[in-house]
PDB file of C-alpha atoms in Angstrom:
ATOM      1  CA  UNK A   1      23.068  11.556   4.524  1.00 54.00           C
ATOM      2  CA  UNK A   2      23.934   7.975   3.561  1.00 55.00           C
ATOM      3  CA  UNK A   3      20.781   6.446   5.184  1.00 57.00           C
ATOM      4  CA  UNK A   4      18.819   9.228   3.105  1.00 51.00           C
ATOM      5  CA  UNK A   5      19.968   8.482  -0.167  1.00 54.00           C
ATOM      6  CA  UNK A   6      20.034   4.964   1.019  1.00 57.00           C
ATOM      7  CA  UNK A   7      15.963   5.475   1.110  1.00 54.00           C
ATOM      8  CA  UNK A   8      15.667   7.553  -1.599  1.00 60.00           C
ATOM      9  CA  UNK A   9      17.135   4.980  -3.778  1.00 54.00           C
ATOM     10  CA  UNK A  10      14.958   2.227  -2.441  1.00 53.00           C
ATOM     11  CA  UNK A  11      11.782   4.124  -2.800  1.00 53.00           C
ATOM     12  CA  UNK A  12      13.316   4.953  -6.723  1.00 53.00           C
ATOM     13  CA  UNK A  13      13.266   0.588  -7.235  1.00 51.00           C
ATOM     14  CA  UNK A  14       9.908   0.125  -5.409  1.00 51.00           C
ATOM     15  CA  UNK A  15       8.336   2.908  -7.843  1.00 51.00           C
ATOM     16  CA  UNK A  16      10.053   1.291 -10.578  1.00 55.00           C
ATOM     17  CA  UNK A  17       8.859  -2.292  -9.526  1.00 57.00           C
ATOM     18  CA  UNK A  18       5.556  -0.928  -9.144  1.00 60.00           C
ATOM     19  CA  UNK A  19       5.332   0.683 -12.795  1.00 54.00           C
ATOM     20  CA  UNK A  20       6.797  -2.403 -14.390  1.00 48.00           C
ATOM     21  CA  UNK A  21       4.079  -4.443 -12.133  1.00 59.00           C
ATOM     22  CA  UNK A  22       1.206  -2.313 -13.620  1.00 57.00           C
ATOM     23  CA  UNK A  23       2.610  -2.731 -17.292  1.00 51.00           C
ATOM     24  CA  UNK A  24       2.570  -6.470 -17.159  1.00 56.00           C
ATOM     25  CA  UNK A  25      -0.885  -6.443 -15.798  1.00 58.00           C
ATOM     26  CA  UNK A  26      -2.144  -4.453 -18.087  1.00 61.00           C
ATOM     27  CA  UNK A  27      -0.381  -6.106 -20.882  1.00 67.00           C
ATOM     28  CA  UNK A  28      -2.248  -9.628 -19.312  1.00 80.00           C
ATOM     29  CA  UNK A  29      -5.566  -7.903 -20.154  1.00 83.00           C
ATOM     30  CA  UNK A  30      -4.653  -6.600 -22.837  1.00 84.00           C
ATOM     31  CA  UNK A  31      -4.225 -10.199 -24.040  1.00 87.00           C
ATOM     32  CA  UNK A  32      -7.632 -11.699 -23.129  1.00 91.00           C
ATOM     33  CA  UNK A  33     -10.220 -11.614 -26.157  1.00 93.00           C
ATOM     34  CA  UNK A  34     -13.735 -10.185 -25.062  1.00 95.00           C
ATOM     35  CA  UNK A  35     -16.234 -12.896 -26.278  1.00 95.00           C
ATOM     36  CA  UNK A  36     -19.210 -10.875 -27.671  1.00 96.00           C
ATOM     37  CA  UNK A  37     -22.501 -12.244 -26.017  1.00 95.00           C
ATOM     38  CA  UNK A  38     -25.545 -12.866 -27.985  1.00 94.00           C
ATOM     39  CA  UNK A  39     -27.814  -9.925 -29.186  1.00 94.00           C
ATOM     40  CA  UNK A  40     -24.831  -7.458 -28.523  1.00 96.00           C
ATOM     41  CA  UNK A  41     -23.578  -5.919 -32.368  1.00 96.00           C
ATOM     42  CA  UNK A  42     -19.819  -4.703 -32.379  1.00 96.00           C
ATOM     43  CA  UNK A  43     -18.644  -2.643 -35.305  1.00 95.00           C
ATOM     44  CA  UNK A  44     -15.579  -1.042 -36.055  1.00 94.00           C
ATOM     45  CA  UNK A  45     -15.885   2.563 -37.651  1.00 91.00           C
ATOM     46  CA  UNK A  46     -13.451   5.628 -38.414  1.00 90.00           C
ATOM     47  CA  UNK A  47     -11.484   4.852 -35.358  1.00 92.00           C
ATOM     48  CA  UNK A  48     -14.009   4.196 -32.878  1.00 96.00           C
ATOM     49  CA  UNK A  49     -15.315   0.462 -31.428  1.00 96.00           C
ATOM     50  CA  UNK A  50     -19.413   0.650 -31.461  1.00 97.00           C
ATOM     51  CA  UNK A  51     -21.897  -1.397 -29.370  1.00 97.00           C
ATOM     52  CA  UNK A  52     -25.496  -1.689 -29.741  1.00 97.00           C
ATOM     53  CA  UNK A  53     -27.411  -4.091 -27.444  1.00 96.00           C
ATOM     54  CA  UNK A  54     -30.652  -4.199 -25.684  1.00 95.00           C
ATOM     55  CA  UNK A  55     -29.943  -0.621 -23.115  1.00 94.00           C
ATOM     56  CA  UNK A  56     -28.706   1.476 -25.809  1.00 94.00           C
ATOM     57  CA  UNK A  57     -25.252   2.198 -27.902  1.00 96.00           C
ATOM     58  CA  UNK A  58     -22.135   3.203 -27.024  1.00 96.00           C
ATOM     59  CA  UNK A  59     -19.131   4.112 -29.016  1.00 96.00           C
ATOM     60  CA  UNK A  60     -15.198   3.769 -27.569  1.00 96.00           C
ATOM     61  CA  UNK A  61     -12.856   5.581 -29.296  1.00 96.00           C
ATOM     62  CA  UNK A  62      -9.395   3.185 -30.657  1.00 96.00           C
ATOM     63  CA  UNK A  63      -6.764   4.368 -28.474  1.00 95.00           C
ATOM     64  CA  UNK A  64      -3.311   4.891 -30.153  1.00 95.00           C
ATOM     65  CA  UNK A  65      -1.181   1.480 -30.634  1.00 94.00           C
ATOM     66  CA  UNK A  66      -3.613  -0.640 -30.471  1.00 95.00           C
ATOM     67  CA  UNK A  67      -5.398  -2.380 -32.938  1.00 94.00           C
ATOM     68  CA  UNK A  68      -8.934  -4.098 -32.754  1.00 95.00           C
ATOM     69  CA  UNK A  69     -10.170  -6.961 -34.709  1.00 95.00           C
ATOM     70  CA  UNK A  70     -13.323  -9.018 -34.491  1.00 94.00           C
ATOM     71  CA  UNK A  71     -12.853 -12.374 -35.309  1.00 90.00           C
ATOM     72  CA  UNK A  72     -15.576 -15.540 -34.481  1.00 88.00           C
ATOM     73  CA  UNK A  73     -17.587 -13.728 -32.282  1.00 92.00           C
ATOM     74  CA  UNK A  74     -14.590 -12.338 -30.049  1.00 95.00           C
ATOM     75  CA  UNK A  75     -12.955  -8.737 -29.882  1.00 96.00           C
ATOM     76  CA  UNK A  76      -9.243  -9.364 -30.219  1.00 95.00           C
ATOM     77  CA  UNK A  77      -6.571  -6.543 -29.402  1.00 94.00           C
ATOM     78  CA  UNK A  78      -3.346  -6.438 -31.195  1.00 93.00           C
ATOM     79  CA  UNK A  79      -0.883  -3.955 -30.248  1.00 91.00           C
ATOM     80  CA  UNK A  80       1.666  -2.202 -32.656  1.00 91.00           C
ATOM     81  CA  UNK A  81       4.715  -1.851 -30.762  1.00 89.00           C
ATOM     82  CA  UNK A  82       5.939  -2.739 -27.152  1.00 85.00           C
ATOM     83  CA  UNK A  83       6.766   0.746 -25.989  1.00 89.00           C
ATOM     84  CA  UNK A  84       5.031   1.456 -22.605  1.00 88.00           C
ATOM     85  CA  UNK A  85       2.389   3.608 -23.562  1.00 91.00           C
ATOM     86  CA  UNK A  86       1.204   0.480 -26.237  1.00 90.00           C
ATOM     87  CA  UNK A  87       1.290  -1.192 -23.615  1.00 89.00           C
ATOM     88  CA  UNK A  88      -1.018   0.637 -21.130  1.00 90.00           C
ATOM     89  CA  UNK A  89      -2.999   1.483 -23.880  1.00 92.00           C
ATOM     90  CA  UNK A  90      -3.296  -2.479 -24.468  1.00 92.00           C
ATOM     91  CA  UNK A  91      -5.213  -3.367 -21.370  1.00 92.00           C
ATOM     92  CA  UNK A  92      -7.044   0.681 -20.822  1.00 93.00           C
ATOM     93  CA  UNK A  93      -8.822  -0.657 -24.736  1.00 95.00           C
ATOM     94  CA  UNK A  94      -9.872  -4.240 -23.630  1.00 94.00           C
ATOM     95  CA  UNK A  95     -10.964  -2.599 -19.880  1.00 94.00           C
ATOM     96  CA  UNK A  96     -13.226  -0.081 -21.664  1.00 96.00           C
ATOM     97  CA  UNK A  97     -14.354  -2.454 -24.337  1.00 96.00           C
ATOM     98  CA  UNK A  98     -15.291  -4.840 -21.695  1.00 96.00           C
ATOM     99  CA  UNK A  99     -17.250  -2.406 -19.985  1.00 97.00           C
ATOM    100  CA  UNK A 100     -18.938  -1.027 -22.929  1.00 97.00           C
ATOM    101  CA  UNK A 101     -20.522  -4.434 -23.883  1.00 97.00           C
ATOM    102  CA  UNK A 102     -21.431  -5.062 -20.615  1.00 97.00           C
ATOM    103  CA  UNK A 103     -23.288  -1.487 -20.144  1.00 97.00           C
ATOM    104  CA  UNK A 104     -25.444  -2.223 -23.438  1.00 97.00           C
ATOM    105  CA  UNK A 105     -26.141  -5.675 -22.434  1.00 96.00           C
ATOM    106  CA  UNK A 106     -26.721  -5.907 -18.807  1.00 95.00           C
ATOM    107  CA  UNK A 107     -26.225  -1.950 -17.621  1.00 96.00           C
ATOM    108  CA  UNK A 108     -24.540  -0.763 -14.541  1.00 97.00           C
ATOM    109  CA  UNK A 109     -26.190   0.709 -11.625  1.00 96.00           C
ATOM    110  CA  UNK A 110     -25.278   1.718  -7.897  1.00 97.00           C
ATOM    111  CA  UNK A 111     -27.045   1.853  -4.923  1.00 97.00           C
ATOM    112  CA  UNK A 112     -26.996   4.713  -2.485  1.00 97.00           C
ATOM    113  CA  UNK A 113     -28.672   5.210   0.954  1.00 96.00           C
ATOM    114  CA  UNK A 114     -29.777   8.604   2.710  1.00 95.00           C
ATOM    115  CA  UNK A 115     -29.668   8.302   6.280  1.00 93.00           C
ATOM    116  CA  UNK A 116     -30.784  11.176   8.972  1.00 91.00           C
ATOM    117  CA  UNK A 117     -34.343  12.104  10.963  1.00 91.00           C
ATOM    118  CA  UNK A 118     -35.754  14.008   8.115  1.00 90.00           C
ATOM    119  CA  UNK A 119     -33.724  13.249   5.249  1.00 94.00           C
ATOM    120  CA  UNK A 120     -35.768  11.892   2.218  1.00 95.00           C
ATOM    121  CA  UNK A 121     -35.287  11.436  -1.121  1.00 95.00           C
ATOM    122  CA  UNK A 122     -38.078  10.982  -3.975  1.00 94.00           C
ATOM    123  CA  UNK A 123     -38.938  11.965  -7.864  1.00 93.00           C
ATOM    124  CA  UNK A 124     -40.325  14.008 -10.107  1.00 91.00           C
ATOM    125  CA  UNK A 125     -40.986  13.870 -13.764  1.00 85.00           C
ATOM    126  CA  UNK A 126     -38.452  15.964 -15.848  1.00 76.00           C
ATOM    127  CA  UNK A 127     -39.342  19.023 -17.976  1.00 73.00           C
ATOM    128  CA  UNK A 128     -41.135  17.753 -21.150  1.00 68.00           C
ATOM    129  CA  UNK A 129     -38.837  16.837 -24.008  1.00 64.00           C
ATOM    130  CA  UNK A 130     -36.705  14.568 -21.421  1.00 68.00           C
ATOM    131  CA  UNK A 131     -37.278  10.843 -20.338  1.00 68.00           C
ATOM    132  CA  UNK A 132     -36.506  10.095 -16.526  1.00 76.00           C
ATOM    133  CA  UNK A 133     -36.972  12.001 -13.123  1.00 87.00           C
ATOM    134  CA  UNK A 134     -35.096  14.437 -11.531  1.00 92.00           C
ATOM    135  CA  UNK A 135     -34.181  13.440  -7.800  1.00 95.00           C
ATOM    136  CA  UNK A 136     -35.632  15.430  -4.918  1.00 95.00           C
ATOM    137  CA  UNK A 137     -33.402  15.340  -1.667  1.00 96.00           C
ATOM    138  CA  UNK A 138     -35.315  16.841   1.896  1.00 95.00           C
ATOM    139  CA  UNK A 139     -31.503  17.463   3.586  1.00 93.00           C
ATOM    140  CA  UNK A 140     -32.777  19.668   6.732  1.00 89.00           C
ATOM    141  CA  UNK A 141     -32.174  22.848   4.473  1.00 89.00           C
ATOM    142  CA  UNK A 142     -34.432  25.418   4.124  1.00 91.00           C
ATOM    143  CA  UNK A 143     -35.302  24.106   0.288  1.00 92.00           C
ATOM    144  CA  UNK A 144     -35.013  20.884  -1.300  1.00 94.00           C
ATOM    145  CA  UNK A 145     -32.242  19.831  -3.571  1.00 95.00           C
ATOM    146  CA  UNK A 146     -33.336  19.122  -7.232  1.00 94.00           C
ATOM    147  CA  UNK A 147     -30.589  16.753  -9.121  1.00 95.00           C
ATOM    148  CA  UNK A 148     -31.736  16.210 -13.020  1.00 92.00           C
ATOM    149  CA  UNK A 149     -29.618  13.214 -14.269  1.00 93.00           C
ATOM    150  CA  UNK A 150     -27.476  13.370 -17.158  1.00 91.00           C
ATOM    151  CA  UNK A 151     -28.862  11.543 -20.911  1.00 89.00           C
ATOM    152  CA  UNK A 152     -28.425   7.910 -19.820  1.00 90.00           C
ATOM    153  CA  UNK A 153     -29.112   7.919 -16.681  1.00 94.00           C
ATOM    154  CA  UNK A 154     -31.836   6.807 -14.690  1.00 94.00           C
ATOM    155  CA  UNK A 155     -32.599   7.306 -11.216  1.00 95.00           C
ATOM    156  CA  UNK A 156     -35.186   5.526  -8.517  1.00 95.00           C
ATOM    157  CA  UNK A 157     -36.013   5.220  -5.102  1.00 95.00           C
ATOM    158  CA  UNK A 158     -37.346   3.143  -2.784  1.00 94.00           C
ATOM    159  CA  UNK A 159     -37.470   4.325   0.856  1.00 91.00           C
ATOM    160  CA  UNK A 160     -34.348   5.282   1.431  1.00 93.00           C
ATOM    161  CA  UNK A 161     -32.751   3.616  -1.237  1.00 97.00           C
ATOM    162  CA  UNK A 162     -31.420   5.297  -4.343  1.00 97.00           C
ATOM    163  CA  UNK A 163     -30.663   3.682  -7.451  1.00 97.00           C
ATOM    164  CA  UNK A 164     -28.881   5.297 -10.141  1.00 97.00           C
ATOM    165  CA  UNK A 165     -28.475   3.202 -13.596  1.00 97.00           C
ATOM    166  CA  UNK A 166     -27.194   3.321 -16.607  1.00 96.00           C
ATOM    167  CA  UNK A 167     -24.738   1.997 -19.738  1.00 96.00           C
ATOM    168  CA  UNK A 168     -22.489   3.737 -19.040  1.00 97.00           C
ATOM    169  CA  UNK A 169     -20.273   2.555 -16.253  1.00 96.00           C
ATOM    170  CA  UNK A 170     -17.866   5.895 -15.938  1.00 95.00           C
ATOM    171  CA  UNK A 171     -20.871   8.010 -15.653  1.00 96.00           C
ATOM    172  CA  UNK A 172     -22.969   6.030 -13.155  1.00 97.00           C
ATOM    173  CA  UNK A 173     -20.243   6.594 -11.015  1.00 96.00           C
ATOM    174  CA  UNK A 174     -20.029   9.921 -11.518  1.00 97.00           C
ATOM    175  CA  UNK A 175     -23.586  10.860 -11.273  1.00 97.00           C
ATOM    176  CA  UNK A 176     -23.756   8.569  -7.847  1.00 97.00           C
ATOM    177  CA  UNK A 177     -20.309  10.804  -6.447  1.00 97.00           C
ATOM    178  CA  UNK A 178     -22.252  13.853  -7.215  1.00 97.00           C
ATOM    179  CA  UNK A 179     -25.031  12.536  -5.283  1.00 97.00           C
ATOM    180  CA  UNK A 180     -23.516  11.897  -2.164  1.00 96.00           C
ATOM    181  CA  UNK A 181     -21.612  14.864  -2.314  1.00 96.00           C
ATOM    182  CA  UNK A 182     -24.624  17.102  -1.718  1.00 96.00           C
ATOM    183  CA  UNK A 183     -24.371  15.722   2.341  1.00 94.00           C
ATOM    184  CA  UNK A 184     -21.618  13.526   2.272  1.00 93.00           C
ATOM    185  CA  UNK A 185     -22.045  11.471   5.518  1.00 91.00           C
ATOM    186  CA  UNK A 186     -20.823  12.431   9.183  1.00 88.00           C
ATOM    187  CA  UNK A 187     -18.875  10.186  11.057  1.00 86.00           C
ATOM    188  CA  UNK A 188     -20.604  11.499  14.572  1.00 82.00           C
ATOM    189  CA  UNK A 189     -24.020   9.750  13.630  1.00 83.00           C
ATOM    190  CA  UNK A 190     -23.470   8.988   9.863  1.00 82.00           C
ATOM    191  CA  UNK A 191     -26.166  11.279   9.378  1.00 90.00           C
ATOM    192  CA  UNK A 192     -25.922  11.804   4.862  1.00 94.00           C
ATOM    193  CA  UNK A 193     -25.906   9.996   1.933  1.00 95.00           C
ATOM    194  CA  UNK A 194     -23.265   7.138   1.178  1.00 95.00           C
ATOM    195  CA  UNK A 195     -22.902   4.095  -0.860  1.00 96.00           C
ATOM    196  CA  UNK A 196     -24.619   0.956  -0.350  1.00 94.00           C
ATOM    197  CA  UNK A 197     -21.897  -1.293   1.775  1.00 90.00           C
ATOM    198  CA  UNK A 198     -19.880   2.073   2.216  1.00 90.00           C
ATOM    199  CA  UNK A 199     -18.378   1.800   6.465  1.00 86.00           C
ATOM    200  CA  UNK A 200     -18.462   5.318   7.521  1.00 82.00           C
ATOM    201  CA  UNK A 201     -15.011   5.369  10.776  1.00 80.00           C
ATOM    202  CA  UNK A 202     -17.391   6.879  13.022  1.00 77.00           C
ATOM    203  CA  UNK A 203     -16.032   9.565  16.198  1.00 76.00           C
ATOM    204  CA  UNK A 204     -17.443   9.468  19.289  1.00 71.00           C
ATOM    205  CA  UNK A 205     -19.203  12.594  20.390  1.00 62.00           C
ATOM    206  CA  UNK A 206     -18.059  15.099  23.111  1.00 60.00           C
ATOM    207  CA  UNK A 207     -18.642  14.151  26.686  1.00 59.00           C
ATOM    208  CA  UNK A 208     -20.524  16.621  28.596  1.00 53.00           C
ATOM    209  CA  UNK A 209     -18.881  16.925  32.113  1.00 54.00           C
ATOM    210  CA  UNK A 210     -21.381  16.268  34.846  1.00 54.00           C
ATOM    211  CA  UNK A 211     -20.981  18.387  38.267  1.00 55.00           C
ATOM    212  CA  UNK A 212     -21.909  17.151  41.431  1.00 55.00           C
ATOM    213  CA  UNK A 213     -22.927  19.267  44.841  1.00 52.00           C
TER     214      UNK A 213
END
């Protein structure tokens, strides 16, 4: 019983250690003005950060505590109080700041490949009204699979090569995940469709037993 509570207690200070690590790093971030780049327009409006820049806008909403000023070209964050939430809050703002200029100045975009004999992935224009192209997988079904991208999102392909772009950095990933996830890759062959860099653990494949007479 000792030796339990004996663990218990030192997993209690390593999950402490570890939430006061995250705090300070956050709070680190938190401190770093966001110098805003050339052509990029930053505004602060009802409680919401907004970016305009060459691939769109973008609006962040102010989260609680912390306060946002724009001073010489630079996105400062002050925060109100040093309770822990302020203080998450402090580096979450500057993180999604950050990433909001660079989606309207530069974009995001991620890179998946589709892998298999008979696997294939192309385009087609989307119904009228909407800019972009739907994504048409060939997955060895019986139909293919039709993906329309969400507004702000872009998708192409080259072989077997799928791009998927965007200002928006949150939903570029999530569009990508969704993606892969209609034939997430195998580990016997790696047959699917997976990130670009992604190392699939592969298995080695039953042995058939040969007989001899």
């Amino acid at each position: 019983k000792r030796n339990y509570d004996r663990k218990r207690s030192k997993e209690k200070q390593s999950g402490r250690r570890s939430a006061f690590r995250n705090l300070v790093d956050m709070s680190k971030i938190g401190k770093k003005p966001i110098i805003i780049p050339e052509g990029v327009e930053v505004k602060i409006n009802d409680g919401f950060l907004s970016f305009k820049g060459r691939n769109g806008e973008l609006s962040v909403k102010v989260l609680p505590f912390v306060k946002p000023e724009i001073k010489d070209e630079t996105i400062v964050f002050i925060i109100q109080n040093k309770s822990k939430q302020a203080r998450a809050n402090w580096g979450t703002q500057r993180a999604l700041a950050q990433n909001a200029i660079i989606g309207v100045n530069e974009g995001f975009n991620k890179s998946l490949l589709i892998e298999g004999i008979g696997y294939r992935a192309s385009t087609e224009a989307l119904p009228a009204g909407r800019q972009g192209n739907t994504l048409v997988l060939s997955l060895g079904l019986s139909h293919p699979v039709k993906f329309a991208p969400p507004d702000g999102i872009k998708i192409s392909v080259e072989k077997n090569v799928i791009k998927v772009s965007g200002n928006d950095k949150e939903l570029v990933g999530r569009a990508a995940a969704n993606i892969r996830a209609f034939k997430k890759p195998e580990p016997y062959k790696g047959k699917g469709i997976k990130y670009e860099g992604e190392i699939i653990r592969r298995k080695a494949g039953k042995k058939v037993a040969v007989t001899t007479k």
